[in-house]
mmCIF file of C-alpha atoms and ligand atoms in Angstrom:
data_model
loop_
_atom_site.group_PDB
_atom_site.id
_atom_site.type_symbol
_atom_site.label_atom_id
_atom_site.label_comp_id
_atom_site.label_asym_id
_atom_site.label_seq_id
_atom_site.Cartn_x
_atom_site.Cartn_y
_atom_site.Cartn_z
ATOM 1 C CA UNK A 1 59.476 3.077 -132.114
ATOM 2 C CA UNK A 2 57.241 2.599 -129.057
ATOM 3 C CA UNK A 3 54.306 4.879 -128.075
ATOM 4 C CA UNK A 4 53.826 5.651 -124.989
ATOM 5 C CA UNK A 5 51.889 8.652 -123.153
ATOM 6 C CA UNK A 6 51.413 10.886 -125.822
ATOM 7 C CA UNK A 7 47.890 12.473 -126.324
ATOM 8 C CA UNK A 8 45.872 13.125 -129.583
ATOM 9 C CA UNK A 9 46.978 17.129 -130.237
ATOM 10 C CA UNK A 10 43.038 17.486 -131.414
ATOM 11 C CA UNK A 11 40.994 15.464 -128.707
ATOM 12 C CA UNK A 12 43.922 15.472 -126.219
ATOM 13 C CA UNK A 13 42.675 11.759 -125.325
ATOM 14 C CA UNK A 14 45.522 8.719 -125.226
ATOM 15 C CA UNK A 15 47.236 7.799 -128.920
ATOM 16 C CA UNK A 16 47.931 3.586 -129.699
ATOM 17 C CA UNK A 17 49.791 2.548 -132.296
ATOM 18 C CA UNK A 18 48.776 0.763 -134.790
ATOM 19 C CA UNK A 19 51.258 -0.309 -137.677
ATOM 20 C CA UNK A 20 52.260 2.901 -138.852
ATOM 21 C CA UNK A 21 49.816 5.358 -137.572
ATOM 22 C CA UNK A 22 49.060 6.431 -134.378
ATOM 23 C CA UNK A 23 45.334 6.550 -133.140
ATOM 24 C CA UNK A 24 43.133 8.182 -130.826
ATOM 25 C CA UNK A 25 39.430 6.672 -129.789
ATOM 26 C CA UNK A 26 37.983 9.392 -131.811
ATOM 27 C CA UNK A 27 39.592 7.994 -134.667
ATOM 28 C CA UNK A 28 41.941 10.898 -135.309
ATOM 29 C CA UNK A 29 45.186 9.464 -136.953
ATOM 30 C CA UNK A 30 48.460 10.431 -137.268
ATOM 31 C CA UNK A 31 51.404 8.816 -139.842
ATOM 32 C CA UNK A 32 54.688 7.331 -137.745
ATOM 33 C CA UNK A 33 57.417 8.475 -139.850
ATOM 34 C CA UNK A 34 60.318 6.139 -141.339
ATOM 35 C CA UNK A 35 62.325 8.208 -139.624
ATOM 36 C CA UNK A 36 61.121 7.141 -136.226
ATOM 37 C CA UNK A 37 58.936 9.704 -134.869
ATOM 38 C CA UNK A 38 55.178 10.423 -135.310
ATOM 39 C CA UNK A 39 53.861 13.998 -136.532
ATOM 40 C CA UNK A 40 51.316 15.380 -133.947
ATOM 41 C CA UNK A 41 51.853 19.185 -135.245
ATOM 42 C CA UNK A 42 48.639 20.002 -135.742
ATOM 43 C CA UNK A 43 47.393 20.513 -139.399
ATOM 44 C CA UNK A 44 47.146 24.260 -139.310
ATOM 45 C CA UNK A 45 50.709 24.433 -137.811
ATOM 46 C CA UNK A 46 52.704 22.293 -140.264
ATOM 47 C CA UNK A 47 53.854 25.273 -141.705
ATOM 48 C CA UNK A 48 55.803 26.387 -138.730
ATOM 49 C CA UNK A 49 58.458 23.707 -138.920
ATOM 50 C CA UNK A 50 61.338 25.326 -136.333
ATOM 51 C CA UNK A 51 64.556 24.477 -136.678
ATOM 52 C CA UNK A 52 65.911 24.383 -140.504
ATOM 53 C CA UNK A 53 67.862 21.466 -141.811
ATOM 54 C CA UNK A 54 71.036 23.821 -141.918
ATOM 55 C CA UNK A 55 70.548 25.057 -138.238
ATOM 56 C CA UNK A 56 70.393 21.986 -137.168
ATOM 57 C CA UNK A 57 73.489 20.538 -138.560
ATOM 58 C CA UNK A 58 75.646 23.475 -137.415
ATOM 59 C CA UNK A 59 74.348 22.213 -134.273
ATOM 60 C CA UNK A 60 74.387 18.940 -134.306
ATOM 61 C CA UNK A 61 78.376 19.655 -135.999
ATOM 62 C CA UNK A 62 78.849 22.170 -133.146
ATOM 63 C CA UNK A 63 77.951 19.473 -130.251
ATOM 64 C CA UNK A 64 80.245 16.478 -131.737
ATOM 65 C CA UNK A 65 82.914 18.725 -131.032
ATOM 66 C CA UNK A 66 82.790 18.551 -127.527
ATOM 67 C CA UNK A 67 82.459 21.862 -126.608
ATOM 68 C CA UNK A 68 79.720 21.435 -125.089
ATOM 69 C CA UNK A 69 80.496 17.936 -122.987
ATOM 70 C CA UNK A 70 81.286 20.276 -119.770
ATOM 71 C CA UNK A 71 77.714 21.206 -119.600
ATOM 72 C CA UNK A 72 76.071 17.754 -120.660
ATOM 73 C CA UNK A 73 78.470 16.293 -117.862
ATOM 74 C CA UNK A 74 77.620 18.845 -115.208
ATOM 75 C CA UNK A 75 73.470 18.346 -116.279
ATOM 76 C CA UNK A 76 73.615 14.709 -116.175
ATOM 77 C CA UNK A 77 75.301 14.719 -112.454
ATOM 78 C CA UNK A 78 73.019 17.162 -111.390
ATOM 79 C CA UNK A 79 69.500 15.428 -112.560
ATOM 80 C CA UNK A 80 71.261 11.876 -111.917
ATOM 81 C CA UNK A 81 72.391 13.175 -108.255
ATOM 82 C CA UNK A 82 68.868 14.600 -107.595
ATOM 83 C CA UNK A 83 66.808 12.251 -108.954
ATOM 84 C CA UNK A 84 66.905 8.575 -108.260
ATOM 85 C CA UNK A 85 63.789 6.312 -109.333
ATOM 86 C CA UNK A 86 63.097 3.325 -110.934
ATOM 87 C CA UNK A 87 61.208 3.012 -114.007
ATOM 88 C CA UNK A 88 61.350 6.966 -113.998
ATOM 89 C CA UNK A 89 59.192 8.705 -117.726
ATOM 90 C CA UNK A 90 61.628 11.671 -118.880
ATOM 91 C CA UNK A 91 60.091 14.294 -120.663
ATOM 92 C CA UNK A 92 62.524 16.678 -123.238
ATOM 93 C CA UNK A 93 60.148 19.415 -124.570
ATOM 94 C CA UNK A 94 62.155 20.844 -127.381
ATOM 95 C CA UNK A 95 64.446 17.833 -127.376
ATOM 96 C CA UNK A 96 66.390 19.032 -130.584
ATOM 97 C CA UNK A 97 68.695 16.334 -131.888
ATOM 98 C CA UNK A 98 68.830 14.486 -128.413
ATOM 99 C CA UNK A 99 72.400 15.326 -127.662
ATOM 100 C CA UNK A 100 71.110 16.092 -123.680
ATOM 101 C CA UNK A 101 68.385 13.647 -123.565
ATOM 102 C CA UNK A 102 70.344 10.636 -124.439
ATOM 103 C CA UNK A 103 73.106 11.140 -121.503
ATOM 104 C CA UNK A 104 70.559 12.081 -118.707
ATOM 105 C CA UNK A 105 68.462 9.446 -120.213
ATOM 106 C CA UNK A 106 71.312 6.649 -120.107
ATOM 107 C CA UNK A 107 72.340 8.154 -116.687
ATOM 108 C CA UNK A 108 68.730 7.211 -115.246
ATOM 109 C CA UNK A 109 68.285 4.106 -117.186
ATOM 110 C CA UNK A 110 64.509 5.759 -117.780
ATOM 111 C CA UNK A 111 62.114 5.999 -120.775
ATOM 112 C CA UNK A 112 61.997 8.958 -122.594
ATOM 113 C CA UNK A 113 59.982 10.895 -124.563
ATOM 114 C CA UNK A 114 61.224 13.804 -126.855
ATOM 115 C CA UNK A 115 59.134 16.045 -128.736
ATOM 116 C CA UNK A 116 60.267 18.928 -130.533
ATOM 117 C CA UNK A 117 58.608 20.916 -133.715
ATOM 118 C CA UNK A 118 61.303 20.596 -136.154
ATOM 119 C CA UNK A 119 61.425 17.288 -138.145
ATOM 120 C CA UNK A 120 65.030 17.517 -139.158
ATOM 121 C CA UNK A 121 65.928 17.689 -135.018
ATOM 122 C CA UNK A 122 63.726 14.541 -134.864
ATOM 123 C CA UNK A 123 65.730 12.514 -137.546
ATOM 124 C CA UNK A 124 68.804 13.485 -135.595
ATOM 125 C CA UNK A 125 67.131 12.333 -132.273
ATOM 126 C CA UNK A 126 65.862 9.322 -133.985
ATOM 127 C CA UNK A 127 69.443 7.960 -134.475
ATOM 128 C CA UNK A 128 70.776 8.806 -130.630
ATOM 129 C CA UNK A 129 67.715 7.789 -128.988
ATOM 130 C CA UNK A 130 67.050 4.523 -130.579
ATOM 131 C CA UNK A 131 63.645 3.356 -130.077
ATOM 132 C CA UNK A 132 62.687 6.342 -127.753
ATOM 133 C CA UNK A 133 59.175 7.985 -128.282
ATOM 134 C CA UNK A 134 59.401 10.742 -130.495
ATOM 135 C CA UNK A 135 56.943 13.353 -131.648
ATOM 136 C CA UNK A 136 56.668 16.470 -133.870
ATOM 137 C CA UNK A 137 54.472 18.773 -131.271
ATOM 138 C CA UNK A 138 54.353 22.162 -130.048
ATOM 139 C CA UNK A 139 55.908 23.172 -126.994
ATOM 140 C CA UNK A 140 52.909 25.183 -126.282
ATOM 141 C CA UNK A 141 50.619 22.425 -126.585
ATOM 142 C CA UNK A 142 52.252 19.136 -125.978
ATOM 143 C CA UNK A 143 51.270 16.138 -127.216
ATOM 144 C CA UNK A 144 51.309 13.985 -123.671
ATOM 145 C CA UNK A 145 49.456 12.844 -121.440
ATOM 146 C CA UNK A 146 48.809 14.912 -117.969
ATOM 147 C CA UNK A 147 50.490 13.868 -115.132
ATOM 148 C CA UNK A 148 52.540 11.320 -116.486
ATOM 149 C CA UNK A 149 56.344 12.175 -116.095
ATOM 150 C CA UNK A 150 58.664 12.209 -113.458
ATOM 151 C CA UNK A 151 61.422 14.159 -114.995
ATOM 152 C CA UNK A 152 60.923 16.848 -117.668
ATOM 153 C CA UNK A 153 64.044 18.690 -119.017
ATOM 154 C CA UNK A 154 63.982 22.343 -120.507
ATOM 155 C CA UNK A 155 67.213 22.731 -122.298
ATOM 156 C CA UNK A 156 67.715 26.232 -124.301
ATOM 157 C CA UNK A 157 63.788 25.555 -125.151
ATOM 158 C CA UNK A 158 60.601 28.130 -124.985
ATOM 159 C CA UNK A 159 59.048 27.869 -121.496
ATOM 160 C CA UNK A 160 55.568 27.229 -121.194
ATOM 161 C CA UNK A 161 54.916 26.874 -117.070
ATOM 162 C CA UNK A 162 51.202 25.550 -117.678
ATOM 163 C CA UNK A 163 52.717 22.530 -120.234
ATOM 164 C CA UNK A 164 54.963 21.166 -117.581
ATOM 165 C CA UNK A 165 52.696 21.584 -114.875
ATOM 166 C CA UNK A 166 50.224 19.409 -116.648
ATOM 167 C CA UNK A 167 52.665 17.095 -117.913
ATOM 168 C CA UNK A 168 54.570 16.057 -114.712
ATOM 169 C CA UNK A 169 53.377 13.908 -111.617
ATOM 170 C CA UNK A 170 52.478 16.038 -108.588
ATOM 171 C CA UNK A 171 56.196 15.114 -107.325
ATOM 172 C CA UNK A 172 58.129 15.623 -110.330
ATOM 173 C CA UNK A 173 61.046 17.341 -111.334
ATOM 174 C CA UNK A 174 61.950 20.000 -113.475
ATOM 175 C CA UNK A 175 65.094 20.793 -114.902
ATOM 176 C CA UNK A 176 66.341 23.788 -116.972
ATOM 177 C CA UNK A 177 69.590 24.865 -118.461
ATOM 178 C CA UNK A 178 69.844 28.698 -119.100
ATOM 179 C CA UNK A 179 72.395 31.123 -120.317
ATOM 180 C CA UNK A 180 74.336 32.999 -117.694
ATOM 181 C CA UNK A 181 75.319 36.435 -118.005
ATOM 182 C CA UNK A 182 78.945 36.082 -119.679
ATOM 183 C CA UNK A 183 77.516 33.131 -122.111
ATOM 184 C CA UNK A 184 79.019 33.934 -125.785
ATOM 185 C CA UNK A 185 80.261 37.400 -124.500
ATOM 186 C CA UNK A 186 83.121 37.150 -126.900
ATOM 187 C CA UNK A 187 80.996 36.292 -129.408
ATOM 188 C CA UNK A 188 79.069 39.662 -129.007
ATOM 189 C CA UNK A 189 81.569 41.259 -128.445
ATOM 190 C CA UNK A 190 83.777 40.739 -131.754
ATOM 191 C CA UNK A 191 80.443 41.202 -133.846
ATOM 192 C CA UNK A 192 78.746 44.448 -132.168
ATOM 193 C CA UNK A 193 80.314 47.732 -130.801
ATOM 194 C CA UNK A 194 78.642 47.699 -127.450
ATOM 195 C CA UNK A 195 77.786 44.312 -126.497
ATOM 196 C CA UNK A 196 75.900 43.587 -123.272
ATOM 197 C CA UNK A 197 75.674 40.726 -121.124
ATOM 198 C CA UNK A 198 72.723 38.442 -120.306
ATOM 199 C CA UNK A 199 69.767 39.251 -117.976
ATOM 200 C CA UNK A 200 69.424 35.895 -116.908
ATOM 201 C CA UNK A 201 65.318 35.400 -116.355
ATOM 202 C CA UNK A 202 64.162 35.429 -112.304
ATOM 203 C CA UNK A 203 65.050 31.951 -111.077
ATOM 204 C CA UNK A 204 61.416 31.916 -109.369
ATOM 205 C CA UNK A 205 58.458 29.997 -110.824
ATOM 206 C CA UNK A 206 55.262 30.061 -109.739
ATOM 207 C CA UNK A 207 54.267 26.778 -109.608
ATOM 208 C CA UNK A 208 57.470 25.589 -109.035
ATOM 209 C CA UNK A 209 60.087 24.923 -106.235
ATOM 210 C CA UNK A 210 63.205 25.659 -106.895
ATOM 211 C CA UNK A 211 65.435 22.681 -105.276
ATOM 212 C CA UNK A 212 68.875 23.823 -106.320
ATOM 213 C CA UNK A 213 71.245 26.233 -108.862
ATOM 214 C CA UNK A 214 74.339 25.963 -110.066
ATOM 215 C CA UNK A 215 76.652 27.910 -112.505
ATOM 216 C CA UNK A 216 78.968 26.156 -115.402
ATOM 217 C CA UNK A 217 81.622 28.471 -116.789
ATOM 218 C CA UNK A 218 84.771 27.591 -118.822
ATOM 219 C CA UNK A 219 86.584 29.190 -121.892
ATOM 220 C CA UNK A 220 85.991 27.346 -124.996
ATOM 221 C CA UNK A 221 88.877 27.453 -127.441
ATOM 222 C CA UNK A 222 87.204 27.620 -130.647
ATOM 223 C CA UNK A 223 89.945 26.988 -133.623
ATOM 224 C CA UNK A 224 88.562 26.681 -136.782
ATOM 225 C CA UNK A 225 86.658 28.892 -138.313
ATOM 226 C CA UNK A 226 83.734 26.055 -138.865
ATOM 227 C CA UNK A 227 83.357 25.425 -135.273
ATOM 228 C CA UNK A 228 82.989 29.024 -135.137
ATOM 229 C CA UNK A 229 80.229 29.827 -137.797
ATOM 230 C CA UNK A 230 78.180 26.491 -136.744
ATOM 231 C CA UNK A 231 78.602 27.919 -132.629
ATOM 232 C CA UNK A 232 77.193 31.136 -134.391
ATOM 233 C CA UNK A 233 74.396 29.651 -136.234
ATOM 234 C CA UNK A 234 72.893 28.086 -133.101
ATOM 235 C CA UNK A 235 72.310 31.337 -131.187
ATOM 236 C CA UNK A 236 70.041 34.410 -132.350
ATOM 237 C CA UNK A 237 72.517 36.655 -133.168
ATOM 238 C CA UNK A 238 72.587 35.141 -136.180
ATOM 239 C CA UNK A 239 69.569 36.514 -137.586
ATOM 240 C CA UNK A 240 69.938 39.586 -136.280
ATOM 241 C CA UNK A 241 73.381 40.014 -138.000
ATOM 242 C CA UNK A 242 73.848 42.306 -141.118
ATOM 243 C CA UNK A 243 75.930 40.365 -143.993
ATOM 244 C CA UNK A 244 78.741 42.175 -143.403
ATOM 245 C CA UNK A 245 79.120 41.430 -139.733
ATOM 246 C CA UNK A 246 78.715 37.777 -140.973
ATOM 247 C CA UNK A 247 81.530 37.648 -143.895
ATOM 248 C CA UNK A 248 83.693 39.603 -141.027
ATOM 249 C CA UNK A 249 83.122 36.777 -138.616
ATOM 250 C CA UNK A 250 83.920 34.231 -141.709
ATOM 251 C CA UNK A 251 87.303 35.145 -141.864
ATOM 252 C CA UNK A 252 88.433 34.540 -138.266
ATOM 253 C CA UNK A 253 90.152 31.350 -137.699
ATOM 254 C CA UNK A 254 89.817 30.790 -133.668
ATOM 255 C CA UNK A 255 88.269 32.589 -130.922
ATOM 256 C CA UNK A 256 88.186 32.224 -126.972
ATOM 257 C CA UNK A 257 85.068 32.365 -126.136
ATOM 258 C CA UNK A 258 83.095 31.935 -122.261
ATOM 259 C CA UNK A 259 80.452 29.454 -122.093
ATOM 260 C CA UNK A 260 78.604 29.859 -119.219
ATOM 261 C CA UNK A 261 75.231 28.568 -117.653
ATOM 262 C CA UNK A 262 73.073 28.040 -115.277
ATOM 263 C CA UNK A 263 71.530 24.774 -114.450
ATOM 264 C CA UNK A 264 68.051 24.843 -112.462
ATOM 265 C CA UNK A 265 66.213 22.279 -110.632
ATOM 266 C CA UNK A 266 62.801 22.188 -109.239
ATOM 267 C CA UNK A 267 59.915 19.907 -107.698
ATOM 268 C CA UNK A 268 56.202 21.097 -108.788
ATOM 269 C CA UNK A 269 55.144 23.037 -105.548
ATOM 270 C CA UNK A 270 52.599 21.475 -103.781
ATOM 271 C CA UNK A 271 48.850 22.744 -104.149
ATOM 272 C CA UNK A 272 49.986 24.014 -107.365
ATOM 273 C CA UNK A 273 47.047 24.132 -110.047
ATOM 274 C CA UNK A 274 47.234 23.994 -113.365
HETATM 275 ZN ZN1 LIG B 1 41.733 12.585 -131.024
#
């Protein structure tokens, strides 16, 4: 694994690699994993590990059906389309298993590098990213250097304006993926009496110029009932269900169900401060 702009989570000043730890100039060290990432949670937060090692493979098991390949397809044209540089640094903050990162990443022939808090999404990101720089970090304190990015990516992740401000050059690019108002409606709608649609978040950031929008909507046909539970165990809901919504949901073979969202782009504003 190469290292390459990530910053010491305690000192904040540049990490090198040396065999397998990474090191600041204040001597602060951190251990590369086999697994190909290096652990920059710091200590007091290694409890707080995210995503579980079942969550993630009902995702990652979700993904490799394709369901999702619409909206990978439509994301990669869109950053791809908008964004043409050489040598470009792309930044995924909350990279999960690196199922978006590796197309747009291949589509821009750039250097990446992922961070997300959950160790078991890193092993996963590991293996589709080969060789990219990978981190365990916190979204609201990211392990990288300021000003260093051209391209960060914000895919279904916590938001933290200030992080990506700091992070990306004063003419990069920011681009998010949210759910749009019909997104699972289905879904909700077989597991709660009066489901409601999303309030998709104001597309304005301050900070931020927003460049361009665009919707992606299509009905997934979901038919087996393991697609089904894995699609449920990647959103919320899933927590919030009692068990006997959840056994009800385990007995339904196939469901139609909308996907829909909304891909943003934007350029940091200029003048912005961070
Ligand atoms: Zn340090």
């Amino acid at each position: 694994m190469d290292i390459y702009c990530l910053a010491c989570p305690i000192c904040n000043k540049p990490l090198d690699k040396f065999s397998n730890v990474c090191m600041c100039e204040a001597g602060h060290s951190f251990d590369i994993s086999k697994h190909g990432y290096v652990n920059l949670l710091p200590p007091m937060k290694k409890s707080s590990h995210g995503d579980n090692k079942e969550m993630i493979r009902a995702r990652r098991d979700f993904l490799d059906t394709g369901h999702y390949q619409k909206l990978r397809a439509a994301l990669t044209q869109s950053v791809s389309s908008d964004c043409k540089r050489s040598h470009a640094l792309l930044l995924d903050a909350g990279c999960g298993e690196g199922y978006y990162t590796k197309a747009v990443s291949d589509a821009l022939c750039c250097k990446v590098v992922g961070v997300d808090i959950s160790k078991y999404a890193l092993i996963g990101a590991s293996k589709r990213l080969n060789g990219a720089c990978l981190a365990a970090g916190s979204i609201y304190h990211l392990p990288v250097l300021a000003k260093k990015f051209d391209i960060a990516l914000n895919i279904f992740a916590p938001f933290d304006k200030a992080q990506y401000l700091r992070a990306l050059k004063d003419d990069g690019r920011l681009c998010m993926v949210i759910p749009g108002e019909d997104h699972l409606f289905e879904l909700k709608a077989t597991l709660y009496k009066n489901p409601y649609k999303n309030k998709p978040a104001p597309f304005e950031i301050e900070g931020f110029k927003l460049l361009s929008k665009e919707r992606v909507t299509y009905e997934m046909d979901i038919n087996s009932n393991q697609d089904l539970m894995n699609l449920f165990k990647m959103t919320p809901y899933y927590y919030r269900t009692d068990p006997e919504k959840k056994n009800m949901l385990s007995q339904i073979p196939s469901l139609k169900i909308t996907a829909d969202f909304i891909i943003l782009q934007y350029t940091v504003a200029q003048n912005s401060q961070t």
